[in-house]
């Protein structure tokens, strides 16, 4: 259990969940934090074609996708680090 606090997947998911909770309780009035971390919002801002589709997304689905996205980014980073550590350990 102690090792989970040393992983990117925990911290990235935790930070994104904290931002989602801030958004749910209305402390981020203009949704700036969510716009910085949410891939759904990135798509709607950068690709106007998808803006009409994203508008119909339920906000709860946007929150879930955001936390899941950052969890998966953390998993990829953890695997890369694990492989780099095992390669450096094998070379010694």
mmCIF file with all atom_site columns, C-alpha atoms in Angstrom, residues 2-57:
data_model
loop_
_atom_site.group_PDB
_atom_site.id
_atom_site.type_symbol
_atom_site.label_atom_id
_atom_site.label_alt_id
_atom_site.label_comp_id
_atom_site.label_asym_id
_atom_site.label_entity_id
_atom_site.label_seq_id
_atom_site.pdbx_PDB_ins_code
_atom_site.Cartn_x
_atom_site.Cartn_y
_atom_site.Cartn_z
_atom_site.occupancy
_atom_site.B_iso_or_equiv
_atom_site.pdbx_formal_charge
_atom_site.auth_seq_id
_atom_site.auth_comp_id
_atom_site.auth_asym_id
_atom_site.auth_atom_id
_atom_site.pdbx_PDB_model_num
ATOM 1  C CA . UNK A 1 2  ? 2.874   2.377  0.698   1.00 0.00 ? 2  UNK A CA 1
ATOM 2  C CA . UNK A 1 3  ? 4.195   1.928  -2.825  1.00 0.00 ? 3  UNK A CA 1
ATOM 3  C CA . UNK A 1 4  ? 1.060   3.363  -4.420  1.00 0.00 ? 4  UNK A CA 1
ATOM 4  C CA . UNK A 1 5  ? 1.975   6.854  -3.237  1.00 0.00 ? 5  UNK A CA 1
ATOM 5  C CA . UNK A 1 6  ? 5.152   6.634  -5.330  1.00 0.00 ? 6  UNK A CA 1
ATOM 6  C CA . UNK A 1 7  ? 3.341   6.097  -8.632  1.00 0.00 ? 7  UNK A CA 1
ATOM 7  C CA . UNK A 1 8  ? 2.368   8.573  -11.301 1.00 0.00 ? 8  UNK A CA 1
ATOM 8  C CA . UNK A 1 9  ? -0.970  6.828  -11.851 1.00 0.00 ? 9  UNK A CA 1
ATOM 9  C CA . UNK A 1 10 ? -1.998  7.582  -8.263  1.00 0.00 ? 10 UNK A CA 1
ATOM 10 C CA . UNK A 1 11 ? -0.902  11.209 -8.229  1.00 0.00 ? 11 UNK A CA 1
ATOM 11 C CA . UNK A 1 12 ? -2.182  12.149 -11.680 1.00 0.00 ? 12 UNK A CA 1
ATOM 12 C CA . UNK A 1 13 ? -5.552  10.513 -10.998 1.00 0.00 ? 13 UNK A CA 1
ATOM 13 C CA . UNK A 1 14 ? -5.661  12.106 -7.529  1.00 0.00 ? 14 UNK A CA 1
ATOM 14 C CA . UNK A 1 15 ? -4.920  15.603 -8.848  1.00 0.00 ? 15 UNK A CA 1
ATOM 15 C CA . UNK A 1 16 ? -7.448  15.273 -11.669 1.00 0.00 ? 16 UNK A CA 1
ATOM 16 C CA . UNK A 1 17 ? -10.057 13.954 -9.222  1.00 0.00 ? 17 UNK A CA 1
ATOM 17 C CA . UNK A 1 18 ? -9.365  16.900 -6.908  1.00 0.00 ? 18 UNK A CA 1
ATOM 18 C CA . UNK A 1 19 ? -9.875  19.323 -9.807  1.00 0.00 ? 19 UNK A CA 1
ATOM 19 C CA . UNK A 1 20 ? -13.100 17.550 -10.772 1.00 0.00 ? 20 UNK A CA 1
ATOM 20 C CA . UNK A 1 21 ? -14.349 17.830 -7.173  1.00 0.00 ? 21 UNK A CA 1
ATOM 21 C CA . UNK A 1 22 ? -13.459 21.542 -7.164  1.00 0.00 ? 22 UNK A CA 1
ATOM 22 C CA . UNK A 1 23 ? -15.453 21.859 -10.392 1.00 0.00 ? 23 UNK A CA 1
ATOM 23 C CA . UNK A 1 24 ? -18.444 19.933 -8.987  1.00 0.00 ? 24 UNK A CA 1
ATOM 24 C CA . UNK A 1 25 ? -18.661 22.139 -5.906  1.00 0.00 ? 25 UNK A CA 1
ATOM 25 C CA . UNK A 1 26 ? -18.462 25.267 -8.049  1.00 0.00 ? 26 UNK A CA 1
ATOM 26 C CA . UNK A 1 27 ? -15.214 26.726 -6.735  1.00 0.00 ? 27 UNK A CA 1
ATOM 27 C CA . UNK A 1 28 ? -13.880 27.051 -10.290 1.00 0.00 ? 28 UNK A CA 1
ATOM 28 C CA . UNK A 1 29 ? -16.526 29.423 -11.616 1.00 0.00 ? 29 UNK A CA 1
ATOM 29 C CA . UNK A 1 30 ? -15.196 29.689 -15.158 1.00 0.00 ? 30 UNK A CA 1
ATOM 30 C CA . UNK A 1 31 ? -14.028 26.038 -15.448 1.00 0.00 ? 31 UNK A CA 1
ATOM 31 C CA . UNK A 1 32 ? -10.462 27.114 -16.129 1.00 0.00 ? 32 UNK A CA 1
ATOM 32 C CA . UNK A 1 33 ? -8.929  24.183 -14.253 1.00 0.00 ? 33 UNK A CA 1
ATOM 33 C CA . UNK A 1 34 ? -11.115 21.697 -16.090 1.00 0.00 ? 34 UNK A CA 1
ATOM 34 C CA . UNK A 1 35 ? -10.187 23.314 -19.405 1.00 0.00 ? 35 UNK A CA 1
ATOM 35 C CA . UNK A 1 36 ? -6.522  22.803 -18.570 1.00 0.00 ? 36 UNK A CA 1
ATOM 36 C CA . UNK A 1 37 ? -6.744  19.085 -17.759 1.00 0.00 ? 37 UNK A CA 1
ATOM 37 C CA . UNK A 1 38 ? -9.715  17.628 -19.660 1.00 0.00 ? 38 UNK A CA 1
ATOM 38 C CA . UNK A 1 39 ? -9.138  15.991 -23.054 1.00 0.00 ? 39 UNK A CA 1
ATOM 39 C CA . UNK A 1 40 ? -12.846 16.414 -23.884 1.00 0.00 ? 40 UNK A CA 1
ATOM 40 C CA . UNK A 1 41 ? -12.574 20.172 -23.402 1.00 0.00 ? 41 UNK A CA 1
ATOM 41 C CA . UNK A 1 42 ? -9.313  20.242 -25.392 1.00 0.00 ? 42 UNK A CA 1
ATOM 42 C CA . UNK A 1 43 ? -11.082 18.606 -28.323 1.00 0.00 ? 43 UNK A CA 1
ATOM 43 C CA . UNK A 1 44 ? -14.041 20.976 -28.153 1.00 0.00 ? 44 UNK A CA 1
ATOM 44 C CA . UNK A 1 45 ? -11.790 24.041 -28.040 1.00 0.00 ? 45 UNK A CA 1
ATOM 45 C CA . UNK A 1 46 ? -9.294  23.024 -30.723 1.00 0.00 ? 46 UNK A CA 1
ATOM 46 C CA . UNK A 1 47 ? -11.583 21.318 -33.226 1.00 0.00 ? 47 UNK A CA 1
ATOM 47 C CA . UNK A 1 48 ? -14.741 23.335 -33.933 1.00 0.00 ? 48 UNK A CA 1
ATOM 48 C CA . UNK A 1 49 ? -16.205 20.422 -35.908 1.00 0.00 ? 49 UNK A CA 1
ATOM 49 C CA . UNK A 1 50 ? -16.376 18.335 -32.733 1.00 0.00 ? 50 UNK A CA 1
ATOM 50 C CA . UNK A 1 51 ? -17.694 21.230 -30.661 1.00 0.00 ? 51 UNK A CA 1
ATOM 51 C CA . UNK A 1 52 ? -21.294 20.407 -31.560 1.00 0.00 ? 52 UNK A CA 1
ATOM 52 C CA . UNK A 1 53 ? -20.806 16.763 -30.518 1.00 0.00 ? 53 UNK A CA 1
ATOM 53 C CA . UNK A 1 54 ? -19.020 17.598 -27.266 1.00 0.00 ? 54 UNK A CA 1
ATOM 54 C CA . UNK A 1 55 ? -21.775 20.012 -26.225 1.00 0.00 ? 55 UNK A CA 1
ATOM 55 C CA . UNK A 1 56 ? -24.142 17.067 -25.880 1.00 0.00 ? 56 UNK A CA 1
ATOM 56 C CA . UNK A 1 57 ? -21.736 15.135 -23.608 1.00 0.00 ? 57 UNK A CA 1
#
